[in-house]
Amino acid sequence: MQLEEQRRAIEYQKKKMETLSARQRLKLGKAAFLNIVKKGRGESRGESGG
């Protein structure tokens, strides 16, 4: 009985960590994408305005 509860707790923690990792991966990907887009816009504006 106790082993089953421990297994469930471990599975829950594992799932929670996977969810957090997925969220962090999405945030990093979005941040990187926006950073590249901003750099691209800044360079094109700087060249045309220069």
PDB file of N, CA and C in Angstrom:
ATOM      1  N   MET A   1       0.831  -1.200   0.000  1.00  0.00           N
ATOM      2  CA  MET A   1       0.000   0.000   0.000  1.00  0.00           C
ATOM      3  C   MET A   1       0.874   1.262   0.000  1.00  0.00           C
ATOM      4  N   GLN A   2       1.871   1.273   0.855  1.00  0.00           N
ATOM      5  CA  GLN A   2       2.740   2.440   0.965  1.00  0.00           C
ATOM      6  C   GLN A   2       3.552   2.639  -0.326  1.00  0.00           C
ATOM      7  N   LEU A   3       3.996   1.534  -0.920  1.00  0.00           N
ATOM      8  CA  LEU A   3       4.763   1.624  -2.160  1.00  0.00           C
ATOM      9  C   LEU A   3       3.926   2.230  -3.283  1.00  0.00           C
ATOM     10  N   GLU A   4       2.664   1.867  -3.329  1.00  0.00           N
ATOM     11  CA  GLU A   4       1.758   2.410  -4.352  1.00  0.00           C
ATOM     12  C   GLU A   4       1.612   3.923  -4.188  1.00  0.00           C
ATOM     13  N   GLU A   5       1.490   4.383  -2.956  1.00  0.00           N
ATOM     14  CA  GLU A   5       1.375   5.825  -2.699  1.00  0.00           C
ATOM     15  C   GLU A   5       2.659   6.545  -3.093  1.00  0.00           C
ATOM     16  N   GLN A   6       3.792   5.936  -2.782  1.00  0.00           N
ATOM     17  CA  GLN A   6       5.077   6.534  -3.157  1.00  0.00           C
ATOM     18  C   GLN A   6       5.199   6.610  -4.677  1.00  0.00           C
ATOM     19  N   ARG A   7       4.779   5.545  -5.352  1.00  0.00           N
ATOM     20  CA  ARG A   7       4.854   5.520  -6.816  1.00  0.00           C
ATOM     21  C   ARG A   7       3.993   6.621  -7.417  1.00  0.00           C
ATOM     22  N   ARG A   8       2.792   6.779  -6.881  1.00  0.00           N
ATOM     23  CA  ARG A   8       1.896   7.836  -7.370  1.00  0.00           C
ATOM     24  C   ARG A   8       2.496   9.215  -7.124  1.00  0.00           C
ATOM     25  N   ALA A   9       3.094   9.408  -5.952  1.00  0.00           N
ATOM     26  CA  ALA A   9       3.707  10.699  -5.629  1.00  0.00           C
ATOM     27  C   ALA A   9       4.858  10.992  -6.586  1.00  0.00           C
ATOM     28  N   ILE A  10       5.664   9.981  -6.865  1.00  0.00           N
ATOM     29  CA  ILE A  10       6.791  10.155  -7.785  1.00  0.00           C
ATOM     30  C   ILE A  10       6.289  10.468  -9.190  1.00  0.00           C
ATOM     31  N   GLU A  11       5.269   9.761  -9.642  1.00  0.00           N
ATOM     32  CA  GLU A  11       4.702  10.018 -10.966  1.00  0.00           C
ATOM     33  C   GLU A  11       4.130  11.428 -11.054  1.00  0.00           C
ATOM     34  N   TYR A  12       3.488  11.882  -9.981  1.00  0.00           N
ATOM     35  CA  TYR A  12       2.921  13.226  -9.957  1.00  0.00           C
ATOM     36  C   TYR A  12       4.032  14.269 -10.058  1.00  0.00           C
ATOM     37  N   GLN A  13       5.093  14.076  -9.278  1.00  0.00           N
ATOM     38  CA  GLN A  13       6.220  15.009  -9.321  1.00  0.00           C
ATOM     39  C   GLN A  13       6.868  15.010 -10.702  1.00  0.00           C
ATOM     40  N   LYS A  14       6.989  13.831 -11.279  1.00  0.00           N
ATOM     41  CA  LYS A  14       7.586  13.697 -12.604  1.00  0.00           C
ATOM     42  C   LYS A  14       6.766  14.463 -13.642  1.00  0.00           C
ATOM     43  N   LYS A  15       5.454  14.276 -13.593  1.00  0.00           N
ATOM     44  CA  LYS A  15       4.559  14.959 -14.530  1.00  0.00           C
ATOM     45  C   LYS A  15       4.630  16.472 -14.336  1.00  0.00           C
ATOM     46  N   LYS A  16       4.683  16.896 -13.071  1.00  0.00           N
ATOM     47  CA  LYS A  16       4.768  18.320 -12.755  1.00  0.00           C
ATOM     48  C   LYS A  16       6.061  18.919 -13.320  1.00  0.00           C
ATOM     49  N   MET A  17       7.167  18.215 -13.155  1.00  0.00           N
ATOM     50  CA  MET A  17       8.448  18.696 -13.670  1.00  0.00           C
ATOM     51  C   MET A  17       8.443  18.741 -15.198  1.00  0.00           C
ATOM     52  N   GLU A  18       7.823  17.756 -15.836  1.00  0.00           N
ATOM     53  CA  GLU A  18       7.727  17.758 -17.293  1.00  0.00           C
ATOM     54  C   GLU A  18       6.921  18.955 -17.774  1.00  0.00           C
ATOM     55  N   THR A  19       5.847  19.279 -17.062  1.00  0.00           N
ATOM     56  CA  THR A  19       5.017  20.430 -17.412  1.00  0.00           C
ATOM     57  C   THR A  19       5.812  21.721 -17.273  1.00  0.00           C
ATOM     58  N   LEU A  20       6.551  21.846 -16.169  1.00  0.00           N
ATOM     59  CA  LEU A  20       7.360  23.044 -15.958  1.00  0.00           C
ATOM     60  C   LEU A  20       8.433  23.168 -17.036  1.00  0.00           C
ATOM     61  N   SER A  21       9.055  22.054 -17.392  1.00  0.00           N
ATOM     62  CA  SER A  21      10.079  22.068 -18.432  1.00  0.00           C
ATOM     63  C   SER A  21       9.484  22.496 -19.770  1.00  0.00           C
ATOM     64  N   ALA A  22       8.308  21.996 -20.076  1.00  0.00           N
ATOM     65  CA  ALA A  22       7.651  22.354 -21.333  1.00  0.00           C
ATOM     66  C   ALA A  22       7.331  23.846 -21.370  1.00  0.00           C
ATOM     67  N   ARG A  23       6.821  24.374 -20.263  1.00  0.00           N
ATOM     68  CA  ARG A  23       6.524  25.807 -20.199  1.00  0.00           C
ATOM     69  C   ARG A  23       7.784  26.633 -20.376  1.00  0.00           C
ATOM     70  N   GLN A  24       8.860  26.230 -19.689  1.00  0.00           N
ATOM     71  CA  GLN A  24      10.115  26.973 -19.780  1.00  0.00           C
ATOM     72  C   GLN A  24      10.652  26.930 -21.207  1.00  0.00           C
ATOM     73  N   ARG A  25      10.554  25.759 -21.851  1.00  0.00           N
ATOM     74  CA  ARG A  25      11.012  25.623 -23.230  1.00  0.00           C
ATOM     75  C   ARG A  25      10.232  26.552 -24.150  1.00  0.00           C
ATOM     76  N   LEU A  26       8.915  26.638 -23.947  1.00  0.00           N
ATOM     77  CA  LEU A  26       8.091  27.531 -24.762  1.00  0.00           C
ATOM     78  C   LEU A  26       8.478  28.987 -24.543  1.00  0.00           C
ATOM     79  N   LYS A  27       8.689  29.360 -23.275  1.00  0.00           N
ATOM     80  CA  LYS A  27       9.071  30.739 -22.962  1.00  0.00           C
ATOM     81  C   LYS A  27      10.399  31.092 -23.607  1.00  0.00           C
ATOM     82  N   LEU A  28      11.380  30.193 -23.488  1.00  0.00           N
ATOM     83  CA  LEU A  28      12.694  30.452 -24.068  1.00  0.00           C
ATOM     84  C   LEU A  28      12.611  30.546 -25.583  1.00  0.00           C
ATOM     85  N   GLY A  29      11.836  29.655 -26.184  1.00  0.00           N
ATOM     86  CA  GLY A  29      11.683  29.684 -27.635  1.00  0.00           C
ATOM     87  C   GLY A  29      11.029  30.972 -28.101  1.00  0.00           C
ATOM     88  N   LYS A  30       9.997  31.392 -27.390  1.00  0.00           N
ATOM     89  CA  LYS A  30       9.300  32.624 -27.739  1.00  0.00           C
ATOM     90  C   LYS A  30      10.217  33.825 -27.549  1.00  0.00           C
ATOM     91  N   ALA A  31      10.957  33.844 -26.434  1.00  0.00           N
ATOM     92  CA  ALA A  31      11.870  34.953 -26.157  1.00  0.00           C
ATOM     93  C   ALA A  31      12.958  35.023 -27.228  1.00  0.00           C
ATOM     94  N   ALA A  32      13.498  33.884 -27.606  1.00  0.00           N
ATOM     95  CA  ALA A  32      14.537  33.852 -28.631  1.00  0.00           C
ATOM     96  C   ALA A  32      13.984  34.344 -29.966  1.00  0.00           C
ATOM     97  N   PHE A  33      12.791  33.892 -30.307  1.00  0.00           N
ATOM     98  CA  PHE A  33      12.160  34.318 -31.558  1.00  0.00           C
ATOM     99  C   PHE A  33      11.943  35.829 -31.571  1.00  0.00           C
ATOM    100  N   LEU A  34      11.376  36.362 -30.481  1.00  0.00           N
ATOM    101  CA  LEU A  34      11.128  37.798 -30.414  1.00  0.00           C
ATOM    102  C   LEU A  34      12.435  38.581 -30.450  1.00  0.00           C
ATOM    103  N   ASN A  35      13.466  38.047 -29.808  1.00  0.00           N
ATOM    104  CA  ASN A  35      14.765  38.707 -29.808  1.00  0.00           C
ATOM    105  C   ASN A  35      15.318  38.797 -31.231  1.00  0.00           C
ATOM    106  N   ILE A  36      15.197  37.719 -31.979  1.00  0.00           N
ATOM    107  CA  ILE A  36      15.672  37.711 -33.367  1.00  0.00           C
ATOM    108  C   ILE A  36      14.853  38.680 -34.213  1.00  0.00           C
ATOM    109  N   VAL A  37      13.547  38.692 -34.016  1.00  0.00           N
ATOM    110  CA  VAL A  37      12.683  39.596 -34.772  1.00  0.00           C
ATOM    111  C   VAL A  37      13.049  41.045 -34.463  1.00  0.00           C
ATOM    112  N   LYS A  38      13.254  41.352 -33.185  1.00  0.00           N
ATOM    113  CA  LYS A  38      13.631  42.718 -32.800  1.00  0.00           C
ATOM    114  C   LYS A  38      14.959  43.110 -33.420  1.00  0.00           C
ATOM    115  N   LYS A  39      15.929  42.204 -33.387  1.00  0.00           N
ATOM    116  CA  LYS A  39      17.236  42.497 -33.977  1.00  0.00           C
ATOM    117  C   LYS A  39      17.098  42.745 -35.472  1.00  0.00           C
ATOM    118  N   GLY A  40      16.296  41.937 -36.136  1.00  0.00           N
ATOM    119  CA  GLY A  40      16.090  42.089 -37.573  1.00  0.00           C
ATOM    120  C   GLY A  40      15.459  43.430 -37.902  1.00  0.00           C
ATOM    121  N   ARG A  41      14.465  43.823 -37.124  1.00  0.00           N
ATOM    122  CA  ARG A  41      13.807  45.114 -37.346  1.00  0.00           C
ATOM    123  C   ARG A  41      14.760  46.267 -37.060  1.00  0.00           C
ATOM    124  N   GLY A  42      15.518  46.162 -35.982  1.00  0.00           N
ATOM    125  CA  GLY A  42      16.448  47.222 -35.592  1.00  0.00           C
ATOM    126  C   GLY A  42      17.522  47.438 -36.640  1.00  0.00           C
ATOM    127  N   GLU A  43      18.045  46.355 -37.194  1.00  0.00           N
ATOM    128  CA  GLU A  43      19.092  46.468 -38.202  1.00  0.00           C
ATOM    129  C   GLU A  43      18.556  47.094 -39.482  1.00  0.00           C
ATOM    130  N   SER A  44      17.368  46.668 -39.917  1.00  0.00           N
ATOM    131  CA  SER A  44      16.822  47.201 -41.164  1.00  0.00           C
ATOM    132  C   SER A  44      16.455  48.677 -41.003  1.00  0.00           C
ATOM    133  N   ARG A  45      15.938  49.061 -39.830  1.00  0.00           N
ATOM    134  CA  ARG A  45      15.609  50.467 -39.594  1.00  0.00           C
ATOM    135  C   ARG A  45      16.873  51.308 -39.506  1.00  0.00           C
ATOM    136  N   GLY A  46      17.897  50.764 -38.838  1.00  0.00           N
ATOM    137  CA  GLY A  46      19.151  51.498 -38.684  1.00  0.00           C
ATOM    138  C   GLY A  46      19.826  51.745 -40.020  1.00  0.00           C
ATOM    139  N   GLU A  47      19.781  50.779 -40.909  1.00  0.00           N
ATOM    140  CA  GLU A  47      20.412  50.925 -42.214  1.00  0.00           C
ATOM    141  C   GLU A  47      19.660  51.930 -43.079  1.00  0.00           C
ATOM    142  N   SER A  48      18.334  51.863 -43.077  1.00  0.00           N
ATOM    143  CA  SER A  48      17.561  52.756 -43.931  1.00  0.00           C
ATOM    144  C   SER A  48      17.552  54.179 -43.366  1.00  0.00           C
ATOM    145  N   GLY A  49      17.646  54.315 -42.037  1.00  0.00           N
ATOM    146  CA  GLY A  49      17.609  55.635 -41.422  1.00  0.00           C
ATOM    147  C   GLY A  49      18.971  56.309 -41.390  1.00  0.00           C
ATOM    148  N   GLY A  50      20.059  55.521 -41.582  1.00  0.00           N
ATOM    149  CA  GLY A  50      21.412  55.950 -41.369  1.00  0.00           C
ATOM    150  C   GLY A  50      21.964  56.943 -42.267  1.00  0.00           C
TER     151      GLY A  50
END
